[in-house]
Coordinates of C-alpha atoms and ligand atoms in Angstrom, one line a residue:
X68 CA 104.3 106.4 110.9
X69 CA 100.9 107.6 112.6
X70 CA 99.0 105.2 110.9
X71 CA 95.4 106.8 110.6
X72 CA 94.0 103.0 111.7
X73 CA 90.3 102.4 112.2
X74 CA 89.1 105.8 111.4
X75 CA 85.9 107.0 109.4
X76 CA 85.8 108.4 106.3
X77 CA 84.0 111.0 104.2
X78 CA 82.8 111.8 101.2
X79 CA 84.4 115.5 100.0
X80 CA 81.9 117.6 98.1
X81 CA 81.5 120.8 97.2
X82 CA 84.1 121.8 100.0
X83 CA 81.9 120.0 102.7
X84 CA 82.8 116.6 104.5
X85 CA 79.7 114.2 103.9
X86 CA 78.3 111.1 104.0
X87 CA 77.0 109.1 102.0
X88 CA 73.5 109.5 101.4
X89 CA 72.4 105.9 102.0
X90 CA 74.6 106.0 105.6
X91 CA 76.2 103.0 104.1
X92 CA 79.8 102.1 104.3
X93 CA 83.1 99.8 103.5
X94 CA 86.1 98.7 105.3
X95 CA 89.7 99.2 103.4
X96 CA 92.0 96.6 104.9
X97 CA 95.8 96.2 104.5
X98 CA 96.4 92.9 101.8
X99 CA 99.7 92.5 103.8
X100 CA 98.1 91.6 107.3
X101 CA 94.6 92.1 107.3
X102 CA 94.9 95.3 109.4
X103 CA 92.0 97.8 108.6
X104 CA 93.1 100.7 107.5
X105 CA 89.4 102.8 107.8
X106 CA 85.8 102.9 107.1
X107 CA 85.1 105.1 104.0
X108 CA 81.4 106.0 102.6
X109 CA 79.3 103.2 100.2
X110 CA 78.0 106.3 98.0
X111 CA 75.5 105.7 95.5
X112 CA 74.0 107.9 92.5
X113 CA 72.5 110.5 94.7
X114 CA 75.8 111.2 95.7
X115 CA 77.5 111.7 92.6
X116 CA 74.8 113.9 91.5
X117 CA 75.6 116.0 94.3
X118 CA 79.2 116.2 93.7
X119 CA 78.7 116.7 89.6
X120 CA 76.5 119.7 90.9
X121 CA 79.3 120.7 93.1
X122 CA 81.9 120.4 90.3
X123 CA 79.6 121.9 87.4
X124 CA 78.7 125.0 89.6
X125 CA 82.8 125.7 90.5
X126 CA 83.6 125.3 86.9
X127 CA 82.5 128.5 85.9
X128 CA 84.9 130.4 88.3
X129 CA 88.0 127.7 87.8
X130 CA 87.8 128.1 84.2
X131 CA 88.7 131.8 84.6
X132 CA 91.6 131.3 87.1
X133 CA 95.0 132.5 84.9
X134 CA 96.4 128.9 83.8
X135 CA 99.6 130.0 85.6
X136 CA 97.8 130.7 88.6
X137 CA 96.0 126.6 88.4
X138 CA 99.4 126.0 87.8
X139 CA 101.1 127.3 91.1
X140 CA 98.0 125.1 92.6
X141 CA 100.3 122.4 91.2
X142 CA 103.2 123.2 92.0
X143 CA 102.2 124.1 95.9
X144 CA 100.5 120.4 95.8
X145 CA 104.0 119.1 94.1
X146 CA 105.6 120.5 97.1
X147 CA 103.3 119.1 99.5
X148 CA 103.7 115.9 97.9
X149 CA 107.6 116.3 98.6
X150 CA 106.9 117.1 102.5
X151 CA 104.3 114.0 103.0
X152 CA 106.1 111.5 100.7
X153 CA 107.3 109.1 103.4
X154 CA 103.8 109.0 105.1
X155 CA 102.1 108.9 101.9
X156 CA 104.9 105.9 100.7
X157 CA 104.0 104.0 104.5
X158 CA 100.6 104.1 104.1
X159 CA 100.6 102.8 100.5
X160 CA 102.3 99.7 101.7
X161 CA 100.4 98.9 104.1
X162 CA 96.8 100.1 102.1
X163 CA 97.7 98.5 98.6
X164 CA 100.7 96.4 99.4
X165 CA 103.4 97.2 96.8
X166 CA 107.0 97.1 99.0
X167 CA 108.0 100.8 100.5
X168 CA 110.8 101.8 97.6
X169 CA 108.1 100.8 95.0
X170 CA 105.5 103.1 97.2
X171 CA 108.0 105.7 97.2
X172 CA 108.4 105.6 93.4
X173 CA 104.8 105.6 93.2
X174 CA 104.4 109.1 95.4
X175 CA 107.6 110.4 93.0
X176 CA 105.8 110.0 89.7
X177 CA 102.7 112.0 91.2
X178 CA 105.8 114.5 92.4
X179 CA 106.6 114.5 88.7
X180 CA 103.6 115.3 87.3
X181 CA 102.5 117.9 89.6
X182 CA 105.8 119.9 88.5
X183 CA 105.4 118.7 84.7
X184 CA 101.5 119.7 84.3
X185 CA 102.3 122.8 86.8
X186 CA 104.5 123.8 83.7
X187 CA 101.9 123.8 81.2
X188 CA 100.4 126.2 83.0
X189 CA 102.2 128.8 81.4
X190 CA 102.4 126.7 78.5
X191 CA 99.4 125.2 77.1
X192 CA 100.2 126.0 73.4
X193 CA 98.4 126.5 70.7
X194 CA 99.3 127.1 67.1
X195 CA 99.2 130.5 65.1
X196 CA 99.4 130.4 61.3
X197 CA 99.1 132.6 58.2
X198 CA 95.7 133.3 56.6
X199 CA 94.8 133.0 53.1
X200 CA 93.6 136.3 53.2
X201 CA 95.0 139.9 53.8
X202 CA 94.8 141.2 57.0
X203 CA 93.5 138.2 58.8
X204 CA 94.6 136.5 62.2
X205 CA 94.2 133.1 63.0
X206 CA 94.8 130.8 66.0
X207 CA 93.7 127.6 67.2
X208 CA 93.7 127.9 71.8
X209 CA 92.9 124.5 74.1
X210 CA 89.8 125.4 76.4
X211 CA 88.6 123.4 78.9
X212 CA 86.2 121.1 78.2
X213 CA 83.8 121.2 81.9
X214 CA 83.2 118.0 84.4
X215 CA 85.5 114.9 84.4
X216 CA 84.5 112.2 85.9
X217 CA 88.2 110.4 87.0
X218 CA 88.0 106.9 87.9
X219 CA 91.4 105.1 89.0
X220 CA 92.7 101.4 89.9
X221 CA 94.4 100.5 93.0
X222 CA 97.7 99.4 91.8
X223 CA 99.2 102.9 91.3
X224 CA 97.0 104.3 94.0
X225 CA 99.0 108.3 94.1
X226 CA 100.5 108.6 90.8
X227 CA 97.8 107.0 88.1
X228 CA 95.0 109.8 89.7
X229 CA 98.0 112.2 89.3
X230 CA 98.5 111.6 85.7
X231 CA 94.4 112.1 85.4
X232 CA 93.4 114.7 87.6
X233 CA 96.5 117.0 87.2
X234 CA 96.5 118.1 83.5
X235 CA 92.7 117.9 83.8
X236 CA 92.4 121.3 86.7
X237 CA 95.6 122.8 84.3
X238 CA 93.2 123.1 81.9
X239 CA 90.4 123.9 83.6
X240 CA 88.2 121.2 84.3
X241 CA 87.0 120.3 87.7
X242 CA 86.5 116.7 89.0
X243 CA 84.7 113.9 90.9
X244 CA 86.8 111.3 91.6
X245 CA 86.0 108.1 92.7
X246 CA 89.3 106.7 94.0
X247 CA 89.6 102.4 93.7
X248 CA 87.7 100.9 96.9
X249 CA 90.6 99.0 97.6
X250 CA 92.6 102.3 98.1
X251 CA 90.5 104.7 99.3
X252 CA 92.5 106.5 101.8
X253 CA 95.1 106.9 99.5
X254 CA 92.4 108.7 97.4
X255 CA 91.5 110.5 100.6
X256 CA 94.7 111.7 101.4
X257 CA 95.5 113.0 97.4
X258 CA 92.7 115.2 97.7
X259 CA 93.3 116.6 100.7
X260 CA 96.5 117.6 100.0
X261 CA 95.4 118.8 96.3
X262 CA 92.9 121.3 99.2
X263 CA 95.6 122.2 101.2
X264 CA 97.6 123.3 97.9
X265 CA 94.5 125.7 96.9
X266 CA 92.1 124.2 95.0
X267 CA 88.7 126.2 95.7
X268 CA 86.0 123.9 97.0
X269 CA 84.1 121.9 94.6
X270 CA 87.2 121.9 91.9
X271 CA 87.8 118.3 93.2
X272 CA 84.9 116.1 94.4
X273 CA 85.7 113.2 95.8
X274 CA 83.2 110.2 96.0
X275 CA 83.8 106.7 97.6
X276 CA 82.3 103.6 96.5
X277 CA 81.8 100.8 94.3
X278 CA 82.4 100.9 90.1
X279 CA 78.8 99.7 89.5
X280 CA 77.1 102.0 91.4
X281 CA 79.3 105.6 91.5
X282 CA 81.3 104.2 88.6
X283 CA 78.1 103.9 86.6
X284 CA 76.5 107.1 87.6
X285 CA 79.6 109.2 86.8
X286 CA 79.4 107.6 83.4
X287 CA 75.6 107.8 82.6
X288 CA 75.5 111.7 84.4
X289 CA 74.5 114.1 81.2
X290 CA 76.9 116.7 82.9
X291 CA 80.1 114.8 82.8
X292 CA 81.6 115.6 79.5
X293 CA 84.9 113.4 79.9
X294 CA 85.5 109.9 81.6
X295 CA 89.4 109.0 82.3
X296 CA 89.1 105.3 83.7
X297 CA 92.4 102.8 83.9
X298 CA 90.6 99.6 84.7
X299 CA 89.9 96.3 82.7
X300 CA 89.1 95.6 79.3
X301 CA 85.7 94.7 79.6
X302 CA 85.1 98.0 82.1
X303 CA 86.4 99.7 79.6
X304 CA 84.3 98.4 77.0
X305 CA 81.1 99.1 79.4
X306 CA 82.0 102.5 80.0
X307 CA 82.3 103.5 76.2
X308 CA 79.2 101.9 75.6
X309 CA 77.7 103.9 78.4
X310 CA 79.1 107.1 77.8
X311 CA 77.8 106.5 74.1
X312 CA 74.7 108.1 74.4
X313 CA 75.8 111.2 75.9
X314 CA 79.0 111.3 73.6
X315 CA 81.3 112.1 76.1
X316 CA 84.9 112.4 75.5
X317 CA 86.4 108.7 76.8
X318 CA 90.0 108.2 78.4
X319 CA 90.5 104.5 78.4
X320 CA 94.2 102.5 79.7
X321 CA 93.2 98.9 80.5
X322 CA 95.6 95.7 79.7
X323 CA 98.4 94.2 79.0
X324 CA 100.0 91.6 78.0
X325 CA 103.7 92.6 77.8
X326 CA 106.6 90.9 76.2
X327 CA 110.6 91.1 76.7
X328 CA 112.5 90.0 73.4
X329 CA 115.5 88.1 74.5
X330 CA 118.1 87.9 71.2
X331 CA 121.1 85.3 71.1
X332 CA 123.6 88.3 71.1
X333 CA 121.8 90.2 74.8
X334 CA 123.4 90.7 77.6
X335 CA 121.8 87.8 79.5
X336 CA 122.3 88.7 83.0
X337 CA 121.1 92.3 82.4
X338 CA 118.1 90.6 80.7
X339 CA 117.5 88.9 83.9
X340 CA 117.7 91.6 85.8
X341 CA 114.9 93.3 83.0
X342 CA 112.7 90.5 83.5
X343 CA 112.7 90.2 87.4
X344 CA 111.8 93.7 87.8
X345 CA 109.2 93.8 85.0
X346 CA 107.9 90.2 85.9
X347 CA 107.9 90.6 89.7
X348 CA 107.9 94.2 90.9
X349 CA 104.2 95.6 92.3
X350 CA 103.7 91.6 92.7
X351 CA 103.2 91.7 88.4
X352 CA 100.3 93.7 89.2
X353 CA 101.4 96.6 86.5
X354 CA 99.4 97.0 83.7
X355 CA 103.1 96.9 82.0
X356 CA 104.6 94.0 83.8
X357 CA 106.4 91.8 81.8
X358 CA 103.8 88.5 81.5
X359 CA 105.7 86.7 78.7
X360 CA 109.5 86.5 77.8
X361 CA 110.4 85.9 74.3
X362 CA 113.5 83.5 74.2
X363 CA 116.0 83.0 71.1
X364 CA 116.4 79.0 71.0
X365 CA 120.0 79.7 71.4
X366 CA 119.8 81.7 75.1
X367 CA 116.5 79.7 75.9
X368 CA 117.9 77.5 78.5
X369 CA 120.2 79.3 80.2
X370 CA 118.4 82.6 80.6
X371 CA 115.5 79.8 82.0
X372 CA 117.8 78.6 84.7
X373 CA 119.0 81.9 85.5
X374 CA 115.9 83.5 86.1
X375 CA 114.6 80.7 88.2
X376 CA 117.4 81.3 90.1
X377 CA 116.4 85.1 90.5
X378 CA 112.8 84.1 91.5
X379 CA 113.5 81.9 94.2
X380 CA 116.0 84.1 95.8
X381 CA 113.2 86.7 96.1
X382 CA 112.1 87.7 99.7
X383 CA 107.9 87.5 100.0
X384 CA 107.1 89.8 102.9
X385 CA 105.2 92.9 103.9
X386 CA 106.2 95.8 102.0
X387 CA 107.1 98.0 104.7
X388 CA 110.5 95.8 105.8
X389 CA 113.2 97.2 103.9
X390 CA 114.5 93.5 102.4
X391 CA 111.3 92.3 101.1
X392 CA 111.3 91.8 97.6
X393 CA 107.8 90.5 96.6
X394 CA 104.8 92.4 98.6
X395 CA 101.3 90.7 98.7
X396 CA 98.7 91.1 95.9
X397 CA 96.0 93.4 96.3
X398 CA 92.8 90.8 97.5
X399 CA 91.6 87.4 98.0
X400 CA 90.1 87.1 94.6
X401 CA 93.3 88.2 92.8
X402 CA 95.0 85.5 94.6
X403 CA 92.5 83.1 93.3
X404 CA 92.7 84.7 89.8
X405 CA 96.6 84.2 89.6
X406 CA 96.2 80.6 91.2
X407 CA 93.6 79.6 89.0
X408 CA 95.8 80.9 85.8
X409 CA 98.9 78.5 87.2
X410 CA 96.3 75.6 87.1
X411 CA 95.3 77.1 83.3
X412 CA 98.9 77.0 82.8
X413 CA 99.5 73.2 83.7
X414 CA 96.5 72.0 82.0
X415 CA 97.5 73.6 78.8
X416 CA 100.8 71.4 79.1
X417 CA 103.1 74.6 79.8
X418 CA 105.8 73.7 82.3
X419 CA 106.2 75.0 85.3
X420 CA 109.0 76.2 86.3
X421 CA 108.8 77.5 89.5
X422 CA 106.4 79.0 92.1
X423 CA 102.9 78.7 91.4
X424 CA 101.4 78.3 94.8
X425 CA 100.3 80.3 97.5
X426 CA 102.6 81.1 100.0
X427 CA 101.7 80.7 103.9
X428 CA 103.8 80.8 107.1
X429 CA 106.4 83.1 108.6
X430 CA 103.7 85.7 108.8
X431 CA 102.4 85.3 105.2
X432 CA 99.1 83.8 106.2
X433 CA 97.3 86.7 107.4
X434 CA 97.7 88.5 103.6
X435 CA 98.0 87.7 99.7
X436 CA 100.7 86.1 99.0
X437 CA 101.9 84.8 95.7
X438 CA 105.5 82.9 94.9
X439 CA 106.7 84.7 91.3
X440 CA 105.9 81.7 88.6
X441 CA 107.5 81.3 86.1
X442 CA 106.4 78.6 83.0
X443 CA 108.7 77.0 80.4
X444 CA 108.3 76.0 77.2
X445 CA 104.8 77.7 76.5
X446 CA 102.8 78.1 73.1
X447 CA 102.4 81.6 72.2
X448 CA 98.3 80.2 71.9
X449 CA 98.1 79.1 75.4
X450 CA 95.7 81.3 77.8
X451 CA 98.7 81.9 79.6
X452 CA 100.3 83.8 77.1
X453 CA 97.2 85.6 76.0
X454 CA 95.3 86.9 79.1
X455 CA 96.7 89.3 81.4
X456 CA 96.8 87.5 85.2
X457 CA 97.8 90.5 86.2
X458 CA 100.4 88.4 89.2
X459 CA 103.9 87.6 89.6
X460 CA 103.4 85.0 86.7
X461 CA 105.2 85.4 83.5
X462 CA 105.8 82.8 80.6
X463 CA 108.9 81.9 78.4
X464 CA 108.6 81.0 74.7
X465 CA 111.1 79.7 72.6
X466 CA 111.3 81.5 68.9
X467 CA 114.8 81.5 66.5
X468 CA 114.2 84.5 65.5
X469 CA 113.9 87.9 65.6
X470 CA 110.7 88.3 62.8
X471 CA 109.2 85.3 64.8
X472 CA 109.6 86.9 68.6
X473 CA 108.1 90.2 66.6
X474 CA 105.4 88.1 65.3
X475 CA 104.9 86.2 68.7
X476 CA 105.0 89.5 70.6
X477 CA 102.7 91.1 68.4
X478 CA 100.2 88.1 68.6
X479 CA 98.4 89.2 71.4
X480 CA 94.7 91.4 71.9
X481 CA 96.6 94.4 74.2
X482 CA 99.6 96.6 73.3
X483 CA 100.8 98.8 75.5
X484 CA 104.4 97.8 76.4
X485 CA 107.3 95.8 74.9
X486 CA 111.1 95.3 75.8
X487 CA 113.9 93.6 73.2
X488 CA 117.4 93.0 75.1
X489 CA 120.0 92.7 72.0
X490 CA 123.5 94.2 71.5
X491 CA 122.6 94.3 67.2
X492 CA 121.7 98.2 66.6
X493 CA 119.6 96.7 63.4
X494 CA 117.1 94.4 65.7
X495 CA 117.0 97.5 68.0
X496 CA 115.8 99.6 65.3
X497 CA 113.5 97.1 63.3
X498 CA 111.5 96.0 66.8
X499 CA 111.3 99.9 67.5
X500 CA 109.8 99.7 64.0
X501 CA 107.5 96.7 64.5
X502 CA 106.7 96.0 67.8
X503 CA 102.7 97.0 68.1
X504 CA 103.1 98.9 71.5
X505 CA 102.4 102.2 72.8
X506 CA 105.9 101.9 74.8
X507 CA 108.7 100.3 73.6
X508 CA 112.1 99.5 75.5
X509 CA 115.8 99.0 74.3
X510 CA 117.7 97.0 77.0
X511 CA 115.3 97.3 79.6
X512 CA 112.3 95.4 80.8
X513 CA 108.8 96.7 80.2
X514 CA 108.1 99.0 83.2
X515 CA 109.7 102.1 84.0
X516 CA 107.6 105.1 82.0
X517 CA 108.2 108.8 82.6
X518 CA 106.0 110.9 83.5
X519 CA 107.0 113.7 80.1
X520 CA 106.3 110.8 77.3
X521 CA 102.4 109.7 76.4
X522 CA 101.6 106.5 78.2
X523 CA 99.2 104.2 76.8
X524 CA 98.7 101.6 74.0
X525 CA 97.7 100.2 70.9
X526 CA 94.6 97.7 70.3
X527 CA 92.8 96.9 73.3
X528 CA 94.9 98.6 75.8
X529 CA 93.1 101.8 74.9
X530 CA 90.9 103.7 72.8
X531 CA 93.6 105.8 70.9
X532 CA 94.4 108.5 73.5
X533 CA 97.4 109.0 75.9
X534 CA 98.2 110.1 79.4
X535 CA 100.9 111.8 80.5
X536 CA 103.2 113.7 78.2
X537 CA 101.8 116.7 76.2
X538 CA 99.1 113.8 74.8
X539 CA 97.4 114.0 78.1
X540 CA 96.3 117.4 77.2
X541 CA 94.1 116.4 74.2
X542 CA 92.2 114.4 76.3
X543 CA 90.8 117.4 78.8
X544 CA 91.0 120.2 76.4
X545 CA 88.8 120.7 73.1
X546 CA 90.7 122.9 70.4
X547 CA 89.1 126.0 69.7
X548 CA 90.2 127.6 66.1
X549 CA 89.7 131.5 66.4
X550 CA 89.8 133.9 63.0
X551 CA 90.0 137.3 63.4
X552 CA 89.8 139.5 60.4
X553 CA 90.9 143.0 60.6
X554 CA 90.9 143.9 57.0
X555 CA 87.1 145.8 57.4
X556 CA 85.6 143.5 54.8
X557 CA 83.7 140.7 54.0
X558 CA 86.6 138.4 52.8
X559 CA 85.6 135.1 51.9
X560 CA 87.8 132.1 52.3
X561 CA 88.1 129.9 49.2
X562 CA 86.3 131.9 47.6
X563 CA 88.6 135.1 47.2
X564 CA 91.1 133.7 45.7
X565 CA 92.8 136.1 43.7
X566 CA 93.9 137.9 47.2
Ligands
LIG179 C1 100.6 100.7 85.4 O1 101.2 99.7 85.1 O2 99.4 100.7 85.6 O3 106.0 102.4 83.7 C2 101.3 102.0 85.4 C3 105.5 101.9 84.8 C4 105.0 102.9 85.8 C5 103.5 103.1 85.6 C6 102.8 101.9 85.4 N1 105.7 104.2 85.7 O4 105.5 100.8 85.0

């Protein structure tokens, strides 16, 4: 592909290409190689106010557009989606890492939601219902609520802005966005096709830079009503205290720390399968990748030395060569995150399995590269089992029983996925029942969600709302309830009674 290399970057605002206003910039450079991928804009406050003008100004027009007609916008951008899917997938590789079928999946979900949230536009239900009272109409509409202020991770560069900004301009809303700055051009390139689709100028701002400076802005600025962030827990818990003040509306996903039951009676090898997916794929770098596998005693050691097996055979590599397996992770201080958590792991007295180093040569050096770790025999207590190392690191405890994996799975600060492998219908349905998750799977890891079902998670994955799925929509739209009496009188509600 025409890699866009060293090229400079803008800041897209009110329809015009700027920079920022401090002249300052940063480099985006591939984790896989060290290749720079372009120079994108440092923006600072004075920026952002610029682009919330921008976006507060067009909202007064894009709130009139037909919903059906912001819809088409989606669906035109779905198709444009289709058209650029393999460049978009190519560059994604090289700009974030994750290995080219994972980068396709990526550009698919977006697909997905474009189509799914173009839908709505001639959806977007309300509810009618009877009155109390004689000739009386009532109904409750979503309106938009005005500026959202979208701010996205790296690790699902296309689709996780997709699942933000999408239902947010169905509704109504207009956007800045400030894309990850380990991304950007991804970012870049999403908003320039969402331009080519239709979206009048200033509908979708787009600001580059850093969280504490446009991050912080976007969340302090009196005219941003909503914040959507997917980010850490303790960004998470900044922004709400920021956004506080102004009592803004707050989207929050952060962690995980994501379990896969194992029962005595699952089919191991599909289990292994589950778990080298969930445990491995994106490099472990999904907010629901599968950090700890719960063991029955009776399965423990030979699910152990069967997934060692399926960790070692994986390929580390850059993403874009069709049999790599394991891509890099996303910077040097995530490397030095996950490699500090194997020394965590040790210390604690968990045993390692395998992996746990940093892997050099046959062209590794030049990027991130992590070997998948996996530790044995560790306490549901330890740090490893408890903090999210968001790597290819996962840990195995031993329970003999189904109550106790719940318990074990259950014993952590996030919730938002969780897997049980078992062939008995009655564990099926009581983990269903139990497990404190936002997403729970039967006889499959922990990854895999569809666009069409509310993503997000108990505890402190989130603040109580969802993405995707018809949740998504309560998060950019207030409810309006409208009465309209046509009876020509002064009926009073609770009051008449006898009516
Ligand atoms: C994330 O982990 O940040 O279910 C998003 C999945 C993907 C989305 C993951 N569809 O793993």
């Amino acid at each position: 592909m025409a890699l866009l290399g060293a090229k400079t970057f803008q800041n897209y605002i009110g329809g015009e290409r700027m920079d920022a206003s401090s002249g300052g910039t940063f480099e985006s450079t591939s984790p896989a190689n060290g290749d720079s991928i372009g120079t994108f804009p440092l923006s600072k406050a004075e920026d952002v106010d610029q682009a919330v003008a921008a976006a507060e100004a067009a909202y007064e027009e894009w709130r009139l557009v037909p919903a059906p007609k912001r819809g088409e916008v989606l669906f035109r951008f779905g198709q444009l989606l289709i058209d650029q899917k393999e460049d978009l997938s190519q560059l994604m590789t090289r700009e974030m890492g994750k290995v080219i079928a994972e980068a396709r999946g990526d550009v698919q979900e977006a697909i997905d939601m474009a189509f799914y949230m173009g839908g709505e536009g001639r959806r977007l239900f309300g509810q009618t219902t009877p009155s109390e009272l004689r000739d009386k109409f009532q109904m409750s509409v979503r309106t938009p609520i005005g500026v959202v202020g979208v701010i996205t991770p790296w690790n699902f560069p296309v689709a996780i802005p997709s699942w933000k900004m999408l239902p947010a301009l169905v509704c109504g809303n207009t956007v800045v966005f400030k894309p990850a700055t380990d991304t950007p051009l991804l970012g870049e390139r999403f908003v320039e096709l969402l331009t080519e689709a239709g979206v009048p100028p200033g509908v979708v701002n787009i600001v580059h830079g850093g969280g504490g400076a446009v991050g912080e802005a976007l969340v302090r600025h009196p005219d941003v009503r909503v914040i959507t962030l997917t980010g850490s827990r303790e960004t998470g818990v900044q922004v709400l205290k920021a956004a506080a003040d102004g009592l803004k509306h707050v989207h929050l996903e952060l962690g995980g720390k994501n379990a896969i039951i194992v029962m005595d009676d699952a089919d191991l090898d599909l289990a292994v399968e589950g778990i080298t997916w969930s445990a491995f794929g994106t490099s472990g770098q999904r907010c629901t990748a599968a950090s700890r596998v719960i063991a029955h005693a009776a399965v423990y050691d030979e699910l152990a030395a069967k997934l060692v097996r399926s960790a070692e055979r994986m390929r580390l590599g850059v993403g874009w060569e069709d049999d790599t397996d394991v891509g890099p992770v996303i910077n040097r201080r995530a490397l030095e995150k996950i490699h500090s958590y194997t020394e965590i792991g040790k210390d604690e007295g968990a045993k390692l399995l395998t992996g746990g180093e940093i892997a050099s040569g046959d062209g590794l050096s030049d990027g991130f590269y992590y070997r998948p770790t996996i530790f044995g025999d560790v306490d549901p207590e330890m740090r490893v089992a408890q903090e999210e190392i968001f790597g290819p690191t996962t840990a195995l405890i031993r329970v003999s029983s189904v109550e106790e994996a719940v318990r074990a799975a259950n014993g952590v600060k996030y919730g938002l996925s969780s897997s049980i492998f078992t062939r008995d219908v009655n564990k099926a349905f009581r983990a269903m029942r139990d497990l404190d998750t936002g997403i729970t799977y039967i006889n499959a890891g922990t990854i895999g969600a569809e666009v069409h079902l509310p993503f997000g998670g108990t505890k402190d994955t989130g603040n109580g709302h969802r993405e995707a799925g018809q949740a998504a929509l309560d998060v950019f739209t207030e409810w309006k309830s409208i009465y309209v009496d046509y009876s020509g009188r002064l009926q009073k509600a609770q009051i008449d009674t006898s009516s």
